[in-house]
mmCIF file of C-alpha atoms in Angstrom:
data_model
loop_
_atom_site.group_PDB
_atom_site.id
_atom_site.type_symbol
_atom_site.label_atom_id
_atom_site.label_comp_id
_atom_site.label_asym_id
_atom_site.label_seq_id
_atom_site.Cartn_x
_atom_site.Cartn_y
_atom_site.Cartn_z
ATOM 1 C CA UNK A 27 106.581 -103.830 -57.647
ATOM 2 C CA UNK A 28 109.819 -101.821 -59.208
ATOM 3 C CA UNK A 29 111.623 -99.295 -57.364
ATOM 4 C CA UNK A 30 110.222 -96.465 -59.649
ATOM 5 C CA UNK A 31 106.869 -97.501 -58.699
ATOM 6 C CA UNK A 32 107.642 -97.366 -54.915
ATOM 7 C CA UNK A 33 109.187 -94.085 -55.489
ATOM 8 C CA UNK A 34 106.336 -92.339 -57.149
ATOM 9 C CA UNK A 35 104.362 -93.619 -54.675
ATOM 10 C CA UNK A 36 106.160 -92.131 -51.623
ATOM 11 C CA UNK A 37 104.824 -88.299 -50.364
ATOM 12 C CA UNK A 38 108.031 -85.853 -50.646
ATOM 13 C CA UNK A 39 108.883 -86.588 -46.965
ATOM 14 C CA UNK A 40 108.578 -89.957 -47.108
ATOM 15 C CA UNK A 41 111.500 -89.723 -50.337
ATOM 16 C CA UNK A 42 113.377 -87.243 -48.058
ATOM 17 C CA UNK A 43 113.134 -90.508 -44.643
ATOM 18 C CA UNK A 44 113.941 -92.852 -47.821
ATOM 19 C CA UNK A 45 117.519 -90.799 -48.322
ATOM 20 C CA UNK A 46 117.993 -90.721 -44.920
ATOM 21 C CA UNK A 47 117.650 -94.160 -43.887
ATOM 22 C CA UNK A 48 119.751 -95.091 -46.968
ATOM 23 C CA UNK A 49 122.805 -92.918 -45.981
ATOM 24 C CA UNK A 50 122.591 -93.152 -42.933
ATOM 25 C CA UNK A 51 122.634 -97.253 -43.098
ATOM 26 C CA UNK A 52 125.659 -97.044 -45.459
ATOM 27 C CA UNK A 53 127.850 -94.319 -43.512
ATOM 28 C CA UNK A 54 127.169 -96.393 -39.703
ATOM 29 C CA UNK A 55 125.701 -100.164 -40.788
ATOM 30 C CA UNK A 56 122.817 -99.813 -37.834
ATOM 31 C CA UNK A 57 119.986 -97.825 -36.910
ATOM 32 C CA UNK A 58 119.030 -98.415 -33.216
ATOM 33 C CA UNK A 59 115.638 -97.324 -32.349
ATOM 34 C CA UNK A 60 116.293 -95.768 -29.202
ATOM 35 C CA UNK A 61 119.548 -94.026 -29.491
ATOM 36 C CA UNK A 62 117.839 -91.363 -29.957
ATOM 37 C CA UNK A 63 114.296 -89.565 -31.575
ATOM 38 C CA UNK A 64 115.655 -89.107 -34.869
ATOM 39 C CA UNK A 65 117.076 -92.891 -34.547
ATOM 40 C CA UNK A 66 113.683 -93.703 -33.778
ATOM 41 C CA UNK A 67 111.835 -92.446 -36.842
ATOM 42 C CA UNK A 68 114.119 -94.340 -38.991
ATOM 43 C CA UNK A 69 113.391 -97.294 -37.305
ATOM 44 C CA UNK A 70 110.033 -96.939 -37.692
ATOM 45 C CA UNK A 71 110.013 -95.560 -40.914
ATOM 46 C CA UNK A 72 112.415 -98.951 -42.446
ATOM 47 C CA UNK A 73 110.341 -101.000 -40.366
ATOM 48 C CA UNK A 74 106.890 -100.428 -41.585
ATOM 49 C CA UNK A 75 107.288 -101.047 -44.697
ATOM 50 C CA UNK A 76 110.593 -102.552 -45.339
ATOM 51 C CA UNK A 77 110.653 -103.876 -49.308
ATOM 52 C CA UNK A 78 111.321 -100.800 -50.813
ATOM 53 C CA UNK A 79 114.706 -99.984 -48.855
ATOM 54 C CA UNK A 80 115.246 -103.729 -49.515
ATOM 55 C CA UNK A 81 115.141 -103.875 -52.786
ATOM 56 C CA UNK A 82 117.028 -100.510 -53.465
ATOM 57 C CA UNK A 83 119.835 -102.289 -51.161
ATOM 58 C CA UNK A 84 119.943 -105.569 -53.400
ATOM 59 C CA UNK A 85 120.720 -103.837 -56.473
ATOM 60 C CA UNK A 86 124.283 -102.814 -54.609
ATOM 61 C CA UNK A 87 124.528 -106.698 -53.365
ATOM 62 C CA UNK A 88 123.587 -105.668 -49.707
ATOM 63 C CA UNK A 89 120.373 -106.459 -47.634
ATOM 64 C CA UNK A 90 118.929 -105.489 -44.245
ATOM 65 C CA UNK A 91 117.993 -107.136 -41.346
ATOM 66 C CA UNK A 92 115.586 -105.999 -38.934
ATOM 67 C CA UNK A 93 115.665 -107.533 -34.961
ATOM 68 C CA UNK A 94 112.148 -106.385 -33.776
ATOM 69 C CA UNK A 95 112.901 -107.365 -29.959
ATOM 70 C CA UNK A 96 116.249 -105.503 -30.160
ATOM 71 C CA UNK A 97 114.672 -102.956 -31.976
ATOM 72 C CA UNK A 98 117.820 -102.962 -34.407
ATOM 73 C CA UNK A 99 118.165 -102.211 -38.440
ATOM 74 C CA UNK A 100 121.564 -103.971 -39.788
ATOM 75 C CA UNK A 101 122.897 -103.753 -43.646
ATOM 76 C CA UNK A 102 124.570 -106.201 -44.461
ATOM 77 C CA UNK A 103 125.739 -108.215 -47.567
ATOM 78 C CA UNK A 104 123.441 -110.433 -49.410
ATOM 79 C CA UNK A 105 124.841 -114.495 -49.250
ATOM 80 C CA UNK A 106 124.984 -114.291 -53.373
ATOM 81 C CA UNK A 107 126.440 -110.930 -54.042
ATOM 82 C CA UNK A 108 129.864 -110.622 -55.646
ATOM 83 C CA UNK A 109 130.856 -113.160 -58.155
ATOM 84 C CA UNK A 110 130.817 -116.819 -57.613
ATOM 85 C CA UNK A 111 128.160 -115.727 -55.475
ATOM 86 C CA UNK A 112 130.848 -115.054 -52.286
ATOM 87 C CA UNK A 113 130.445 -113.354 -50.053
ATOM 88 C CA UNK A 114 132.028 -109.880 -50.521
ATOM 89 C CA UNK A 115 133.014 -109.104 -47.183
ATOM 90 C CA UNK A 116 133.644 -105.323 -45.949
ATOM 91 C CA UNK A 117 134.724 -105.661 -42.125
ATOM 92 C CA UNK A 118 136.570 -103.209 -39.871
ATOM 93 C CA UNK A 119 140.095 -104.494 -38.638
ATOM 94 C CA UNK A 120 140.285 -103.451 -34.958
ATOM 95 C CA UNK A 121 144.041 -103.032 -33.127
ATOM 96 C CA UNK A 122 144.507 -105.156 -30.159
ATOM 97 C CA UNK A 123 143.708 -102.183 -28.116
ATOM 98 C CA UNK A 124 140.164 -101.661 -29.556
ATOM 99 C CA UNK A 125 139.550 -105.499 -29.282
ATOM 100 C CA UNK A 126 140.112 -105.225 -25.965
ATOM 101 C CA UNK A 127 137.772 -102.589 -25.205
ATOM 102 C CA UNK A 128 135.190 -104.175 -27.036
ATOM 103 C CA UNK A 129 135.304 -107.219 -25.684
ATOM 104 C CA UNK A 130 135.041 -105.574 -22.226
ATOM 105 C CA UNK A 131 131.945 -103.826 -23.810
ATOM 106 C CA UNK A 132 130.158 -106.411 -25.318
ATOM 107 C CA UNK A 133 130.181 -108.751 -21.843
ATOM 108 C CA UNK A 134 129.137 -105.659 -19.824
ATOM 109 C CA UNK A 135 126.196 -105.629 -22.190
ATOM 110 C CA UNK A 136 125.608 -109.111 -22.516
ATOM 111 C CA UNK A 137 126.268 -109.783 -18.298
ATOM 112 C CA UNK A 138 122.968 -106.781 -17.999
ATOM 113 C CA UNK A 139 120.922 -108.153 -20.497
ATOM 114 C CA UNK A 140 121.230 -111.804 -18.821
ATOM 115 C CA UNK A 141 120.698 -110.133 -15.492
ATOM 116 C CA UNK A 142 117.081 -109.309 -16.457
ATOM 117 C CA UNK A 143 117.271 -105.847 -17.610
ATOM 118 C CA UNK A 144 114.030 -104.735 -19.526
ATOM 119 C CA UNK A 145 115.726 -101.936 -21.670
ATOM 120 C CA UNK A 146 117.581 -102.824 -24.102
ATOM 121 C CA UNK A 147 119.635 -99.987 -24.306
ATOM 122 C CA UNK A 148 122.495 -100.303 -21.172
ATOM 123 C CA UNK A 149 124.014 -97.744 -18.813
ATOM 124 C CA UNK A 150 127.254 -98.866 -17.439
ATOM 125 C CA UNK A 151 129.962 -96.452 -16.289
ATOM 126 C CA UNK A 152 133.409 -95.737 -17.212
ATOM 127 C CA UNK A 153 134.517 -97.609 -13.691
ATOM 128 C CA UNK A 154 132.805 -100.448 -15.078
ATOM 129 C CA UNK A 155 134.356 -100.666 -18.078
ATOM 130 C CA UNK A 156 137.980 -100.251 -16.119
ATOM 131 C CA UNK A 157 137.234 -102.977 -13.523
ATOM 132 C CA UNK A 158 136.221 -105.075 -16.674
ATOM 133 C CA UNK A 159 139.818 -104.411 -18.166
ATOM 134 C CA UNK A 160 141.493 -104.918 -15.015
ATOM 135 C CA UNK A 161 140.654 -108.382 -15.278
ATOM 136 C CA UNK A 162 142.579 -108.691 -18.369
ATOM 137 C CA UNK A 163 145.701 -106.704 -16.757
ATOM 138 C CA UNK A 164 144.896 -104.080 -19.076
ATOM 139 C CA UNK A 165 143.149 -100.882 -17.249
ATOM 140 C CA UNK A 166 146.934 -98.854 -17.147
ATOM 141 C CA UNK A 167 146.928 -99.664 -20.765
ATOM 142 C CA UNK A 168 144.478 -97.749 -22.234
ATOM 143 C CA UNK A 169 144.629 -93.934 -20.870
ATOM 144 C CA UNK A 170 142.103 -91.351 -21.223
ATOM 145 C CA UNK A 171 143.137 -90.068 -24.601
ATOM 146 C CA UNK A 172 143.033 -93.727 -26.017
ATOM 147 C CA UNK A 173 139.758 -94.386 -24.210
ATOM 148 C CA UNK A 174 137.930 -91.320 -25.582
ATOM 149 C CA UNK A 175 139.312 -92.083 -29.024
ATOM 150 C CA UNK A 176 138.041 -95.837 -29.201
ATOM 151 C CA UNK A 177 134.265 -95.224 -28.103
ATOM 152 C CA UNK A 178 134.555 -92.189 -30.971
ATOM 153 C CA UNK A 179 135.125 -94.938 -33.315
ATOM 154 C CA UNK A 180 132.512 -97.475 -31.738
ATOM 155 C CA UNK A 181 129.946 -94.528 -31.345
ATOM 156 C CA UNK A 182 130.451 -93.971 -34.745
ATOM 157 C CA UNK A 183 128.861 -97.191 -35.488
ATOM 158 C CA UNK A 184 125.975 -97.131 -33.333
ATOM 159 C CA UNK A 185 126.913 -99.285 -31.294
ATOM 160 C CA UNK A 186 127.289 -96.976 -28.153
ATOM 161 C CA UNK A 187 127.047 -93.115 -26.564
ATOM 162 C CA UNK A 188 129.076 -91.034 -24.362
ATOM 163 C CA UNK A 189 127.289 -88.793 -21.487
ATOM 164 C CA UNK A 190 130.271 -86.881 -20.479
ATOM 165 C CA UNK A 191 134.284 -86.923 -21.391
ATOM 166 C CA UNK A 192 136.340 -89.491 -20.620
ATOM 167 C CA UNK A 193 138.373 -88.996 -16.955
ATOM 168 C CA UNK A 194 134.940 -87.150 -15.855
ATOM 169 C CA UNK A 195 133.879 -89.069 -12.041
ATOM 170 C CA UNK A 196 130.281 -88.748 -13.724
ATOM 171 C CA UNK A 197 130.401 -90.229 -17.002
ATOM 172 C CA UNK A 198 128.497 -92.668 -18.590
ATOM 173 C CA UNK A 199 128.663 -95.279 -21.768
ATOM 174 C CA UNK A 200 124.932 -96.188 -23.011
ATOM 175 C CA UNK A 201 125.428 -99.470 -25.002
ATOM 176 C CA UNK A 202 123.018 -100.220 -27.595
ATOM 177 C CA UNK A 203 121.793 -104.043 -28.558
ATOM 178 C CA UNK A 204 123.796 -103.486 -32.050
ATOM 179 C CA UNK A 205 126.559 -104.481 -30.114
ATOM 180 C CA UNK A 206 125.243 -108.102 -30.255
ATOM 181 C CA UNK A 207 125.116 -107.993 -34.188
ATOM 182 C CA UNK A 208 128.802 -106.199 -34.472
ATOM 183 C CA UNK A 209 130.984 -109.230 -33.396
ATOM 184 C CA UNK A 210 130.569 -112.949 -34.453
ATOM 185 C CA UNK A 211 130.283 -114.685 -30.795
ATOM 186 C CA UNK A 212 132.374 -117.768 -31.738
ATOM 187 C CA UNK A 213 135.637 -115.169 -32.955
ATOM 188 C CA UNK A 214 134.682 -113.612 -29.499
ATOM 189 C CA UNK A 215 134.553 -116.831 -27.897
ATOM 190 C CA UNK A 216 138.383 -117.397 -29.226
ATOM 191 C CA UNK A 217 139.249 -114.188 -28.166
ATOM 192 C CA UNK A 218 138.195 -114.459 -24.838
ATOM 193 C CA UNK A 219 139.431 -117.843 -24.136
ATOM 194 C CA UNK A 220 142.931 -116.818 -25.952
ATOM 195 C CA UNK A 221 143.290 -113.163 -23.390
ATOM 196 C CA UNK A 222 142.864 -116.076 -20.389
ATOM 197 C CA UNK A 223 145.399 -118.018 -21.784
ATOM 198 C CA UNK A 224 147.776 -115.452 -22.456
ATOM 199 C CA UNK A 225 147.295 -113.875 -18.913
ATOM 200 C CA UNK A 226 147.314 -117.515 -17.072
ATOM 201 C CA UNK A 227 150.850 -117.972 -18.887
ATOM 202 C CA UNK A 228 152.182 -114.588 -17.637
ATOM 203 C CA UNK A 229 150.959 -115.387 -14.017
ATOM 204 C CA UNK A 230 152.821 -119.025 -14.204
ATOM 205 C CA UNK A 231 156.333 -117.290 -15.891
ATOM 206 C CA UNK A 232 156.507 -113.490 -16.022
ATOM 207 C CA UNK A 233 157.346 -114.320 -19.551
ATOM 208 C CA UNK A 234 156.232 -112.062 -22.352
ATOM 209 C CA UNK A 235 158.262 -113.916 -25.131
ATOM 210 C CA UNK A 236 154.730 -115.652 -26.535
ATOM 211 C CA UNK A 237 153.063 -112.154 -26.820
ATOM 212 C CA UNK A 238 153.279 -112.009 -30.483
ATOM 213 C CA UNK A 239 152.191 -115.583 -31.049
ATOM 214 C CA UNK A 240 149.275 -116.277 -33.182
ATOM 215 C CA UNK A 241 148.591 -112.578 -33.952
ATOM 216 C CA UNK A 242 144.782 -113.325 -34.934
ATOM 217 C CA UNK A 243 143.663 -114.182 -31.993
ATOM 218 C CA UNK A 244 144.416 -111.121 -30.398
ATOM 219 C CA UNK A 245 142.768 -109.234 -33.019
ATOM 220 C CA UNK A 246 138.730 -109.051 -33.535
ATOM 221 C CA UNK A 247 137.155 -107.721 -36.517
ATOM 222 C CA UNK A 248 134.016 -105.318 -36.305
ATOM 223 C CA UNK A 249 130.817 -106.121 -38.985
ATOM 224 C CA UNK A 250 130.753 -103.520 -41.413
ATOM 225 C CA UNK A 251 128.102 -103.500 -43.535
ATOM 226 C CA UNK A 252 128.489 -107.986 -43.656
ATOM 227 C CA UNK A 253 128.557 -110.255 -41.041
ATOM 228 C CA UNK A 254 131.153 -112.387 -44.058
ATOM 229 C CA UNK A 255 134.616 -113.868 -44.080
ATOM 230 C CA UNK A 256 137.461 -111.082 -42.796
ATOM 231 C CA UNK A 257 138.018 -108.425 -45.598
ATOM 232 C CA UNK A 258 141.610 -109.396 -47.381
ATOM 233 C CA UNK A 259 142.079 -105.885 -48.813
ATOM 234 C CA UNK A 260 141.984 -104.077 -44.364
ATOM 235 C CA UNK A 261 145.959 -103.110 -45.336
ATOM 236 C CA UNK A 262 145.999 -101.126 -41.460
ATOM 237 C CA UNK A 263 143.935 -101.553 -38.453
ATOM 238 C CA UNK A 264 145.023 -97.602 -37.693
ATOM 239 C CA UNK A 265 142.677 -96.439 -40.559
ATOM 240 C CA UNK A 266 140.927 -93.497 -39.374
ATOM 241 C CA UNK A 267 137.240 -92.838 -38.824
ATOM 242 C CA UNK A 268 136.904 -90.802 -42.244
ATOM 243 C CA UNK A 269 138.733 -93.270 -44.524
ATOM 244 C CA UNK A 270 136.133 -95.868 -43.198
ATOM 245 C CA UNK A 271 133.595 -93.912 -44.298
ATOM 246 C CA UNK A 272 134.929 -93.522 -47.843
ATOM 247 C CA UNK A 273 134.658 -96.919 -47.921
ATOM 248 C CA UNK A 274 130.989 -97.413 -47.488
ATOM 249 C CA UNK A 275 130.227 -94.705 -49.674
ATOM 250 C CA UNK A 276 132.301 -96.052 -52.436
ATOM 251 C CA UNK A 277 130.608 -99.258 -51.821
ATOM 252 C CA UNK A 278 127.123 -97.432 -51.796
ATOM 253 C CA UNK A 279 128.275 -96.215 -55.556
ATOM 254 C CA UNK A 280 129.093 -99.069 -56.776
#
């Protein structure tokens, strides 16, 4: 069945979800059923009958991926797109600082999940998230300003919310399972294990001299749109939220 005959067979607000699901996978990469209502009826929508969004998506080289349990929609590249059949990757470079914080994210998440949490949607609080970057050395690192611009960027993605402003006693980060499908766990792995060996060495010298030592590893880099090889063309991990964006929707015109 051709995407012309899926179209004409869609009611008018069916075509208008169809748009919606579209843009709304190219601008953030995920739709995560319960961030939210609207969130939801994408999900739904992409989920019950997925081959038409599928097929509109490979004629761009990109495919989705749907996690049921996680209740989680992910675009991603297709294996063969691109020529020589690579992988055409499109991943966001992340400064040391936003590694960091992810990182600290992503085991929050991961340390509820394994605790036997039903939801899979996660409330953790900001202390939480500054006790988990004291452990790196790293909570008078990142002030408020810093803090609140980093979850913009990862809220951006779907991969979290804020309830409240950053510095606020009451405020709250709700993490989202996406976060599972937005880092590779062995580059995590590496990054982890590299943080403890970089903070064991300070402990045994005081010595800061190896800090800019095998730069990669202190450096993750966020799916966007491809779970591929790194993209060769990030020129500065400081690109802003917008100039992202014009990224995917070049990539959506091409």
């Amino acid at each position: 069945m051709g995407m012309d005959a899926y179209w004409e067979d869609y009611t008018s607000s069916e075509k208008s979800m169809f748009t919606k699901a579209c843009r709304r996978l190219l601008k953030g990469t995920f739709v995560v059923r319960d961030r939210d209502e609207d969130s939801k009826k994408l999900y739904y929508f992409i989920t019950k009958r997925p081959d038409p969004i599928s097929l509109y998506f490979s004629y761009i080289g990109f495919e989705i991926v749907i996690d049921r349990e996680n209740g989680v929609v992910m675009l991603k590249n297709c294996a063969q797109s691109g020529e020589d059949g690579k992988i055409q990757a499109n991943r966001y470079a992340l400064r040391k600082v936003d590694s960091m914080v992810l990182c600290c994210l992503w085991t929050l998440y991961i340390d509820r999940i394994r605790s036997g949490r039903l939801s899979r949607a996660v409330q953790v609080s900001m202390t939480d998230l500054r006790l988990e970057l004291d452990k790196y050395g790293l909570k008078d690192l990142v002030d408020k300003s810093t803090m609140s611009a980093i979850l913009t960027i990862f809220s951006s993605y779907n991969l979290l919310d804020l309830e409240g402003k950053v510095g606020d006693p009451d405020c709250q980060i709700w993490l989202y399972p996406s976060l599972q499908f937005a880092l590779n766990t062995d580059e995590i792995r590496r990054f982890v294990e590299n943080a403890d060996r970089r903070m064991r060495d300070l402990e045994d010298d005081n010595d800061n001299e190896s800090d800019n030592d095998n730069e990669e590893d202190d450096r993750l880099t966020m799916n966007r749109l491809t779970d591929g090889a790194e993209n060769d063309d990030s020129e500065d991990a400081d690109s802003d939220r917008d100039a992202v964006e014009g990224d995917a929707d070049e990539d959506g015109d091409e």
